[in-house]
Short mmCIF file of C-alpha atoms in Angstrom, two decimals:
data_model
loop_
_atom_site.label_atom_id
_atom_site.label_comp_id
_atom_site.label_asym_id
_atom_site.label_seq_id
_atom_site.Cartn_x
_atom_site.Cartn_y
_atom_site.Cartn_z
CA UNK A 206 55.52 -33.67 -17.20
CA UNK A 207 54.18 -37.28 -16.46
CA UNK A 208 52.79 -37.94 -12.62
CA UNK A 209 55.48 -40.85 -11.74
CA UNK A 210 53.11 -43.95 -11.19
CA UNK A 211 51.81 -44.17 -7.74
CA UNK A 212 53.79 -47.57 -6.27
CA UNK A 213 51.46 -50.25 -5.93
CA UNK A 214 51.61 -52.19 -2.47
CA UNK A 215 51.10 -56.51 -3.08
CA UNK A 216 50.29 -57.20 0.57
CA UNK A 217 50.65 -61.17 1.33
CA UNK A 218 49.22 -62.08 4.72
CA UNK A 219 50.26 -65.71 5.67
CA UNK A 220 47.44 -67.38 8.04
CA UNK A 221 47.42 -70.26 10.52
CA UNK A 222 44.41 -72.25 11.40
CA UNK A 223 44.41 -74.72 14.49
CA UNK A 224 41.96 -77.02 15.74
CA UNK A 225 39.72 -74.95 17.69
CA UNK A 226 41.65 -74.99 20.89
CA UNK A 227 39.73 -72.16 22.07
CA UNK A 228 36.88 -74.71 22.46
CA UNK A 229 39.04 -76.97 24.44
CA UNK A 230 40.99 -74.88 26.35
CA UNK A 231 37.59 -73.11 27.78
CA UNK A 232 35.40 -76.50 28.00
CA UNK A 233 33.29 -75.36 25.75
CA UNK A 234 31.02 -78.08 24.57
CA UNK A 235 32.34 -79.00 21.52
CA UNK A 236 30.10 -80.24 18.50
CA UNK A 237 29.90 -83.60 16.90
CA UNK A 238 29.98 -83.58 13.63
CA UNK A 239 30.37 -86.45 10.76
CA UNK A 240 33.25 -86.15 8.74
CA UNK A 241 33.70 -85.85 5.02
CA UNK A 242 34.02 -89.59 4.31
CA UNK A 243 30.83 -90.03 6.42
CA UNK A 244 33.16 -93.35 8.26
CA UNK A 245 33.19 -91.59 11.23
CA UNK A 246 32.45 -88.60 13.95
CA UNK A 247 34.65 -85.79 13.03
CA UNK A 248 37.48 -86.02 15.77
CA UNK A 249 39.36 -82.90 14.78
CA UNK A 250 35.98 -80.52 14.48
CA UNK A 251 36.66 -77.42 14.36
CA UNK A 252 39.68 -75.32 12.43
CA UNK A 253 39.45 -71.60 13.39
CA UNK A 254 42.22 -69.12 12.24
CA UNK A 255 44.53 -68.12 14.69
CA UNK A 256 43.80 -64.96 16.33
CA UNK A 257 46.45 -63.17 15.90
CA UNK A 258 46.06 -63.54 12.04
CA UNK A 259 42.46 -62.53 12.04
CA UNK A 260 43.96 -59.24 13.02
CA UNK A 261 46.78 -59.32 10.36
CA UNK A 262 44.22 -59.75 7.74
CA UNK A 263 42.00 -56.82 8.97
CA UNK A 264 44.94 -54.91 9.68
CA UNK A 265 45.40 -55.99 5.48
CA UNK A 266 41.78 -55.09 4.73
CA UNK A 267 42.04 -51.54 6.65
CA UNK A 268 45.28 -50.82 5.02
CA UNK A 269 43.24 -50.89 1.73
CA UNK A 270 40.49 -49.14 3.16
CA UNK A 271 42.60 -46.18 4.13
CA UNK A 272 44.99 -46.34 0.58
CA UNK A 273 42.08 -47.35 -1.47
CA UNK A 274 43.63 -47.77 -4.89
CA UNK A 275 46.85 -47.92 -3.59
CA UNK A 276 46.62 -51.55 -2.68
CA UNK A 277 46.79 -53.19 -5.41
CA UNK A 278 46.09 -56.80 -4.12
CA UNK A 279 45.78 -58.62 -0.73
CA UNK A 280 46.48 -62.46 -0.88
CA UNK A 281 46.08 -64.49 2.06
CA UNK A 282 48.40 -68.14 2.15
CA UNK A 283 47.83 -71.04 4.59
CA UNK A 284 50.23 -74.14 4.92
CA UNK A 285 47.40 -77.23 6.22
CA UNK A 286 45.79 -79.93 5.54
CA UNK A 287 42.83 -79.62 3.39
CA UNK A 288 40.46 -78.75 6.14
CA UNK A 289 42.09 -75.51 6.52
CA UNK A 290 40.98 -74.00 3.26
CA UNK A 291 38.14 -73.15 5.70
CA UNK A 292 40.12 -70.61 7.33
CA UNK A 293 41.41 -69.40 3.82
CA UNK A 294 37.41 -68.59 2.85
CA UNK A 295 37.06 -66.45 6.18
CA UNK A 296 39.81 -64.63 5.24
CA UNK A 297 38.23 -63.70 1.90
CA UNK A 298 35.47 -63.17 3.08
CA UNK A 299 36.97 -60.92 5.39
CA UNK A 300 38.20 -59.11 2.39
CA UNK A 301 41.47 -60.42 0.75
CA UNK A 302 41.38 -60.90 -2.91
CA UNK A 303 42.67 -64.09 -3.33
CA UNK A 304 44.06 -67.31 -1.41
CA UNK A 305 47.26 -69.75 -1.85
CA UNK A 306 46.59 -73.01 -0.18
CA UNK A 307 49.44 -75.45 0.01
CA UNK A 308 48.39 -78.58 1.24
CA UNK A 309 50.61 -81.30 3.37
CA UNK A 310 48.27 -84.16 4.02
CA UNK A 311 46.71 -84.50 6.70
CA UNK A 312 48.68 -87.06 9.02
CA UNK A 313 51.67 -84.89 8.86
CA UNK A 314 52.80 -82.51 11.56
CA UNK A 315 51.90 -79.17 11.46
CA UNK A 316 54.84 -77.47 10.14
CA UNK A 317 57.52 -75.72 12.22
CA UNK A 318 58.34 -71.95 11.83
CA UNK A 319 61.21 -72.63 9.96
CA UNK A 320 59.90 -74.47 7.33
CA UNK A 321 56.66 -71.86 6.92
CA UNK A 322 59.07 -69.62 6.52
CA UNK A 323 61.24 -71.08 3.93
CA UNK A 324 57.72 -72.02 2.34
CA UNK A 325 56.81 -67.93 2.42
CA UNK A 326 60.29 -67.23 0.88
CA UNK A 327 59.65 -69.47 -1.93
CA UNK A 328 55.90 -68.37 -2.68
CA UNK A 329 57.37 -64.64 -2.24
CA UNK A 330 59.68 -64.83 -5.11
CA UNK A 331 57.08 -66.62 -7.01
CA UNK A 332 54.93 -63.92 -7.42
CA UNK A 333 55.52 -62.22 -10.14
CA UNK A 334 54.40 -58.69 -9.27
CA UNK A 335 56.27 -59.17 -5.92
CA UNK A 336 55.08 -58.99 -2.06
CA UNK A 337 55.38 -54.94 -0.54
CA UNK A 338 54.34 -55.78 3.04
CA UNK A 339 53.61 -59.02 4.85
CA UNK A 340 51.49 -59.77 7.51
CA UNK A 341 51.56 -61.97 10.23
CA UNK A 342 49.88 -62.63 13.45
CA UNK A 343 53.00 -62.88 15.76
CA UNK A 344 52.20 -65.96 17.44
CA UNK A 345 49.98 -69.23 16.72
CA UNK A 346 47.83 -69.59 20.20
CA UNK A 347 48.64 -73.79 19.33
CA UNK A 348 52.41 -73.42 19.95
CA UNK A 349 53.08 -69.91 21.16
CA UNK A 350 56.03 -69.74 18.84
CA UNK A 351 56.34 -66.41 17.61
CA UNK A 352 59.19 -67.15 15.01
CA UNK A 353 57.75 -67.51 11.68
CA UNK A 354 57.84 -63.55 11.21
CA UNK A 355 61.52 -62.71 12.72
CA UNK A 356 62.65 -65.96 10.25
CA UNK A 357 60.80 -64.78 7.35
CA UNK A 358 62.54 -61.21 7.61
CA UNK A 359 66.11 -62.88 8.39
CA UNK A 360 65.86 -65.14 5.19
CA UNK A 361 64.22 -62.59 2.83
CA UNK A 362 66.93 -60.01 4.44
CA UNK A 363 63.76 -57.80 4.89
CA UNK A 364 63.17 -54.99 7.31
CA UNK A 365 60.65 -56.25 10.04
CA UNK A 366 58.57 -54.62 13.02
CA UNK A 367 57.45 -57.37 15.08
CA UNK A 368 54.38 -56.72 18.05
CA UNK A 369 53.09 -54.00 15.90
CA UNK A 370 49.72 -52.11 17.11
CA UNK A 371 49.75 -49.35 14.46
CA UNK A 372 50.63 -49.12 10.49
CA UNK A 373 50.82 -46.40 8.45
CA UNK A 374 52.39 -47.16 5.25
CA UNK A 375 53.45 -44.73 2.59
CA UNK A 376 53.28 -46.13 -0.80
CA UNK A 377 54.62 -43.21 -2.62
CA UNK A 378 58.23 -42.84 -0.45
CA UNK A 379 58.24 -46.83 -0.43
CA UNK A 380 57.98 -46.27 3.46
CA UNK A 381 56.39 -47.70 6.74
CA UNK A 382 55.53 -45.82 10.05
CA UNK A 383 54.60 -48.48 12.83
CA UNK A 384 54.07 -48.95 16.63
CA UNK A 385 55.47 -51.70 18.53
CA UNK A 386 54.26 -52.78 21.60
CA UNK A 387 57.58 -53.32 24.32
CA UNK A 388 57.72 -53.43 27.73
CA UNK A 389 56.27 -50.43 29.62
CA UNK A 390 55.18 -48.58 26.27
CA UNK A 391 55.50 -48.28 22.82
CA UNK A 392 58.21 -47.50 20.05
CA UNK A 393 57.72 -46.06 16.77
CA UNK A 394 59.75 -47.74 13.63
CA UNK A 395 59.92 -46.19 10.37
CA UNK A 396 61.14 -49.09 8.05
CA UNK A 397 61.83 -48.88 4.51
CA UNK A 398 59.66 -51.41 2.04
CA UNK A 399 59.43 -53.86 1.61
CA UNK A 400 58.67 -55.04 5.58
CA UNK A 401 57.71 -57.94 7.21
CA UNK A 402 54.82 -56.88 9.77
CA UNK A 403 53.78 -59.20 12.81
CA UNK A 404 50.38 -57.83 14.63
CA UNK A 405 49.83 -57.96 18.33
CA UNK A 406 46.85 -57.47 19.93
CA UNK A 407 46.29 -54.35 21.58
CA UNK A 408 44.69 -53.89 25.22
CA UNK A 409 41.08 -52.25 25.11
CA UNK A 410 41.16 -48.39 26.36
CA UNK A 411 38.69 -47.33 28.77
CA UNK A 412 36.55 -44.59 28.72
CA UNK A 413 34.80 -46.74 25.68
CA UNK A 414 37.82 -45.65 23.29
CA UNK A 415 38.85 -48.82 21.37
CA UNK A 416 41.89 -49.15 19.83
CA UNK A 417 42.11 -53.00 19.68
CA UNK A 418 41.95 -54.14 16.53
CA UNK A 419 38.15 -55.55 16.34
CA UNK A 420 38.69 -58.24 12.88
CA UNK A 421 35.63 -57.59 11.72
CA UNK A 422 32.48 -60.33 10.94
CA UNK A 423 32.73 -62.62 7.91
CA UNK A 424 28.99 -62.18 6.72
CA UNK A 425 26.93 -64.59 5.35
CA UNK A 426 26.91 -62.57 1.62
CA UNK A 427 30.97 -61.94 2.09
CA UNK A 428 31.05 -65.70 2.58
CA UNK A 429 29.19 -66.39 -0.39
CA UNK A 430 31.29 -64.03 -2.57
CA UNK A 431 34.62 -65.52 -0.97
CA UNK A 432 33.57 -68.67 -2.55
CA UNK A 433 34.51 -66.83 -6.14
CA UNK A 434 37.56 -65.95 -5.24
CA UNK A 435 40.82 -67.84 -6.85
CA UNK A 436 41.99 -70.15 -4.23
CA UNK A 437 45.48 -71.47 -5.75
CA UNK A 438 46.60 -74.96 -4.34
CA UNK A 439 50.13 -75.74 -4.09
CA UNK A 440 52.83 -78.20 -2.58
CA UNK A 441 55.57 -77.91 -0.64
CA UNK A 442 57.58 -79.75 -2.64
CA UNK A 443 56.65 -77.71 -5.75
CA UNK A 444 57.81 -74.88 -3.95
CA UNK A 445 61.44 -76.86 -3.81
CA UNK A 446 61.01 -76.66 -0.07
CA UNK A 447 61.36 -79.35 2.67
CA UNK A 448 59.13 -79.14 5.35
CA UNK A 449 60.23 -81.55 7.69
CA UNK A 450 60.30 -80.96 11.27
CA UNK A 451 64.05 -80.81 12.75
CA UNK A 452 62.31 -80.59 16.05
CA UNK A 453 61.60 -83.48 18.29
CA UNK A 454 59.13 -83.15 20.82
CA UNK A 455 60.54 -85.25 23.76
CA UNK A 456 58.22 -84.54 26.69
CA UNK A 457 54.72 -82.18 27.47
CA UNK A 458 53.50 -82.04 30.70
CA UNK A 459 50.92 -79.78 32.71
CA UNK A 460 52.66 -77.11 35.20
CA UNK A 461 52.85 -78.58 38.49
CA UNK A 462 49.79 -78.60 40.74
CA UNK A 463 50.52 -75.51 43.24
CA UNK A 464 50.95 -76.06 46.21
CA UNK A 465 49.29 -74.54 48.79
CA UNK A 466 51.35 -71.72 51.68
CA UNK A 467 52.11 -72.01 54.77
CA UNK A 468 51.21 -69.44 58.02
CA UNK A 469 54.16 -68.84 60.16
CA UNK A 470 53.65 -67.58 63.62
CA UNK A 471 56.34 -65.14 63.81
CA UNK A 472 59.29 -64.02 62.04
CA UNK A 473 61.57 -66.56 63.77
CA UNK A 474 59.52 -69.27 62.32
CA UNK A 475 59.92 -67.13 59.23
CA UNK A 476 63.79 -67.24 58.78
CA UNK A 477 64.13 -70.76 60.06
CA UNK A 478 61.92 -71.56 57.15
CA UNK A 479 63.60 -69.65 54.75
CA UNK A 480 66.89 -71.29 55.93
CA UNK A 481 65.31 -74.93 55.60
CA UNK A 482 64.52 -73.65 51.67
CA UNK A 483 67.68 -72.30 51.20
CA UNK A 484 66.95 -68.63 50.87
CA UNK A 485 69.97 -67.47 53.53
CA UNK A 486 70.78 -63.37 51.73
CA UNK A 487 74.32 -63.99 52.65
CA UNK A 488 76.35 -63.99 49.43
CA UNK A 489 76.89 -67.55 47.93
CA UNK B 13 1.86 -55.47 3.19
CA UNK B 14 4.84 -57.88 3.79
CA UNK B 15 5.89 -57.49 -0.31
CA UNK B 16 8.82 -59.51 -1.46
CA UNK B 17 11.51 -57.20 -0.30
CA UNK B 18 10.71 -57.84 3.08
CA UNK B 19 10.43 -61.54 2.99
CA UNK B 20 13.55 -61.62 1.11
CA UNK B 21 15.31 -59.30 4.04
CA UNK B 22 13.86 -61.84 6.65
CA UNK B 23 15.00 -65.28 5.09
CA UNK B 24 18.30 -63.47 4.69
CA UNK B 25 18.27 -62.36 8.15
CA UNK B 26 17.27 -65.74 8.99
CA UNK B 27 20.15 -67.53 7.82
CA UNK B 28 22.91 -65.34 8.84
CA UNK B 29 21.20 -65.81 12.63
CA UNK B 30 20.96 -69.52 11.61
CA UNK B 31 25.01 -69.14 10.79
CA UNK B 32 25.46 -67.26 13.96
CA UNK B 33 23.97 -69.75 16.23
CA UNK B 34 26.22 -72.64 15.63
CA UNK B 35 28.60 -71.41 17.84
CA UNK B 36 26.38 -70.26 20.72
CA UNK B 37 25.96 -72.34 24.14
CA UNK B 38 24.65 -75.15 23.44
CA UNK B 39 22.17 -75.61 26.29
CA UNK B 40 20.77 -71.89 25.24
CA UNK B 41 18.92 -73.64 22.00
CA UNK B 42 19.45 -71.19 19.90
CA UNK B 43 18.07 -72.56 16.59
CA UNK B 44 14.87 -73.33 18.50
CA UNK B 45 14.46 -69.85 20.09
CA UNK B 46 15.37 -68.13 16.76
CA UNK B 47 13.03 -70.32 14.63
CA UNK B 48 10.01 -69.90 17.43
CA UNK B 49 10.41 -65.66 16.88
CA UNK B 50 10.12 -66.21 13.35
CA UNK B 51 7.22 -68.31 12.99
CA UNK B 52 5.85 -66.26 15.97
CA UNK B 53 6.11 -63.31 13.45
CA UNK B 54 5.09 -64.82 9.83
CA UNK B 55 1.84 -63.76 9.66
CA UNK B 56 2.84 -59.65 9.78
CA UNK B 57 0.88 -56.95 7.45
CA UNK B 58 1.59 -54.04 8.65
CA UNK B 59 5.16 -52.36 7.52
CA UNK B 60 5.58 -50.82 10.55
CA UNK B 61 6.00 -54.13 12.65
CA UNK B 62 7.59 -56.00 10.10
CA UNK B 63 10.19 -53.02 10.23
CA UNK B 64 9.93 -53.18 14.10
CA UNK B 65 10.53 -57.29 14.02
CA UNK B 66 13.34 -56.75 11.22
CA UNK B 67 15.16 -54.43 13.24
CA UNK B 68 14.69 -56.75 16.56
CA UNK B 69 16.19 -59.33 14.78
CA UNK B 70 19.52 -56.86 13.36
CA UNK B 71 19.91 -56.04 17.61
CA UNK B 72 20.19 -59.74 18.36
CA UNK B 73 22.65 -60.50 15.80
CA UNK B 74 24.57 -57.48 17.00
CA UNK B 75 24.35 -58.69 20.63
CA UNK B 76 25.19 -61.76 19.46
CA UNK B 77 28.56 -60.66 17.66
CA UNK B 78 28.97 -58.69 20.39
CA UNK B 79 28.86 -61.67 22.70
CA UNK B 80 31.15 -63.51 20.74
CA UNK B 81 34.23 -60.95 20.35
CA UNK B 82 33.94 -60.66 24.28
CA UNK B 83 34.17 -64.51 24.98
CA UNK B 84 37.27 -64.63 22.36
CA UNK B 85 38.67 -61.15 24.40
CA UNK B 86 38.45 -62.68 27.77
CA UNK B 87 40.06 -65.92 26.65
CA UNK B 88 42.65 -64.27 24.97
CA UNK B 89 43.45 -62.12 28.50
CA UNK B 90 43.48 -65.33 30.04
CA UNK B 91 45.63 -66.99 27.86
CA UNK B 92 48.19 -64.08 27.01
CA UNK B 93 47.72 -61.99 30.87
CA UNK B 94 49.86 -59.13 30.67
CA UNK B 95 52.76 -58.53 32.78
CA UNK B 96 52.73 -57.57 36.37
CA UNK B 97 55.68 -55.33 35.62
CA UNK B 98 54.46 -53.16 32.60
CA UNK B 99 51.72 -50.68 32.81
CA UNK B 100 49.42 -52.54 30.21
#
């Protein structure tokens, strides 16, 4: 009798890389560089993946290190301006096999959740030996969004585990065991394939036990091999997709500056300033 | 004797510190420091210090990695604290 053939898993692990607001948002001094036309100083310097992806795509990589030949590819897609094929090279480097770019030019906005996901949709049925499992950071640390994922699973009608800490998936039944992270604890999903996966980082034990999901170095010879790797470049529009924003930012502003307490000298005091801010306990 | 292996293991050493380096502080001069301990080292016979000074320079790129991942965790904890509420 024949073995049945093991189920091969296509893992597609969609990245986002932002202008390094780490640098910013830390004051770190940020380096000048020329850019490409050499008209100018680089204004937008850095693009770093977000990191929440970095640890979707070594989540990817450690899947395959644990099924070995069970994995049968791991492709890593971007949607950026050119610059971001930068990202795209880490992430090979970092393992995946090969790389989708599709390129919106670079004076556009950075595309909403919506549209990434409609983009995703349209790569996914594009690929001929279809997608098993995707992975996705859950949120970009630019806009704190955390859609892209739930969308993705809602359009594709997909089974999704969203804040996940843990994967075990089970080629053979077609099957997923994973760990979210909720309030106060964690839950355990089993989900059939294929899923859509969304990573969250994980707190660092003590007592020197690390389960945080470490995304591990790009080095120097991985970088150099990355640069082999297919890279294929696509547009939106020859996905069939529109990617314009139905979002219109109307305002951003800072929180407000806080303000500093005030001592009371005794719990009169207290209530007649709770009165004045219109904290009274009787029932409105 | 430093043979070709070895000088082929430093200059590769040397340029995945160079890598490393560009996103170190600034003010540290990095690139200076790391080319000063190399030159400081280049004229090395015997095997067992050129193992020593190869092996130096593997626990500063650790340290520096090291380094690294813990600047991106604490910014991260700032950025994303967890709640007050849940045990985490």
């Amino acid at each position: 009798m024949r073995p049945s053939a093991v189920r091969l898993l296509n893992i597609l692990v969609p990245i986002k890389s932002s202008q390094h607001a780490l640098g910013r948002a830390v004051d770190y001094a940020v380096k000048i560089r020329v850019n490409p036309e050499q008209t100018g100083i680089d204004l937008n310097v850095k693009h770093s993946m977000n990191p929440f992806d970095e640890i979707a795509v070594e989540e990817a990589v450690r899947m395959r290190e644990r099924l070995k030949d069970a994995v049968k590819s791991i492709k890593v897609v971007t949607i950026g301006p050119p610059k971001s094929a930068e990202t795209l090279r880490t992430a090979l480097a970092m393992g995946a096999d090969s790389a989708i770019h599709v390129e919106i030019p670079e004076s556009a906005p950075s595309p909403e959740p919506l549209g990434v996901a409609k983009t995703l949709k349209a790569l996914i049925e594009r690929q001929k030996e279809g997608v098993d499992v995707v992975i996705l950071g859950k949120q970009a640390i630019d806009d704190d969004a955390g859609q892209t994922g739930q969308m993705l699973a809602g359009l594709m009608g997909w089974s999704q585990a969203t804040f996940a800490s843990k994967v075990e998936v089970n080629p053979e039944q077609k099957v997923a065991n994973i760990t979210r992270e909720i309030d106060g604890g964690l839950e355990e999903l089993r989900c059939k394939l294929p899923v859509i996966i969304t990573t969250d980082l994980r707190q660092v034990q003590l007592f020197n036990h690390r389960i945080c999901q470490e995304p591990r170095y790009a080095s120097l010879p991985n970088i150099m091999k990355a640069k082999k790797k297919p890279v294929e470049k696509l547009t939106a529009a020859e996905l069939g997709v529109d990617i314009t924003p139905r979002l219109e930012t109307i305002k951003v502003t800072e929180p407000p500056k806080r303000v500093g307490g005030g001592k009371v000298a005794n719990v009169d005091e207290l209530l007649a300033k709770l009165k004045e801010a219109g904290i009274t306990g009787k029932r409105a | 004797m430093a043979s070709k292996v070895t000088r082929l293991r430093a200059l590769a050493l040397y340029k995945e510190l160079h890598r490393l380096g560009r996103d170190y502080e600034p003010s540290y001069d990095f690139h200076r420091k790391l080319r000063r301990l190399f030159e400081k080292n280049r004229n090395l016979t015997d095997d067992e210090e050129i193992e020593k000074a190869l092996r130096f320079g593997e626990y500063i790129k650790n340290e520096t990695l090291a380094l690294y991942s813990l600047r991106k965790y604490r910014h991260l904890k700032r950025m994303y604290p967890s709640n007050s509420t849940s045990d985490t």
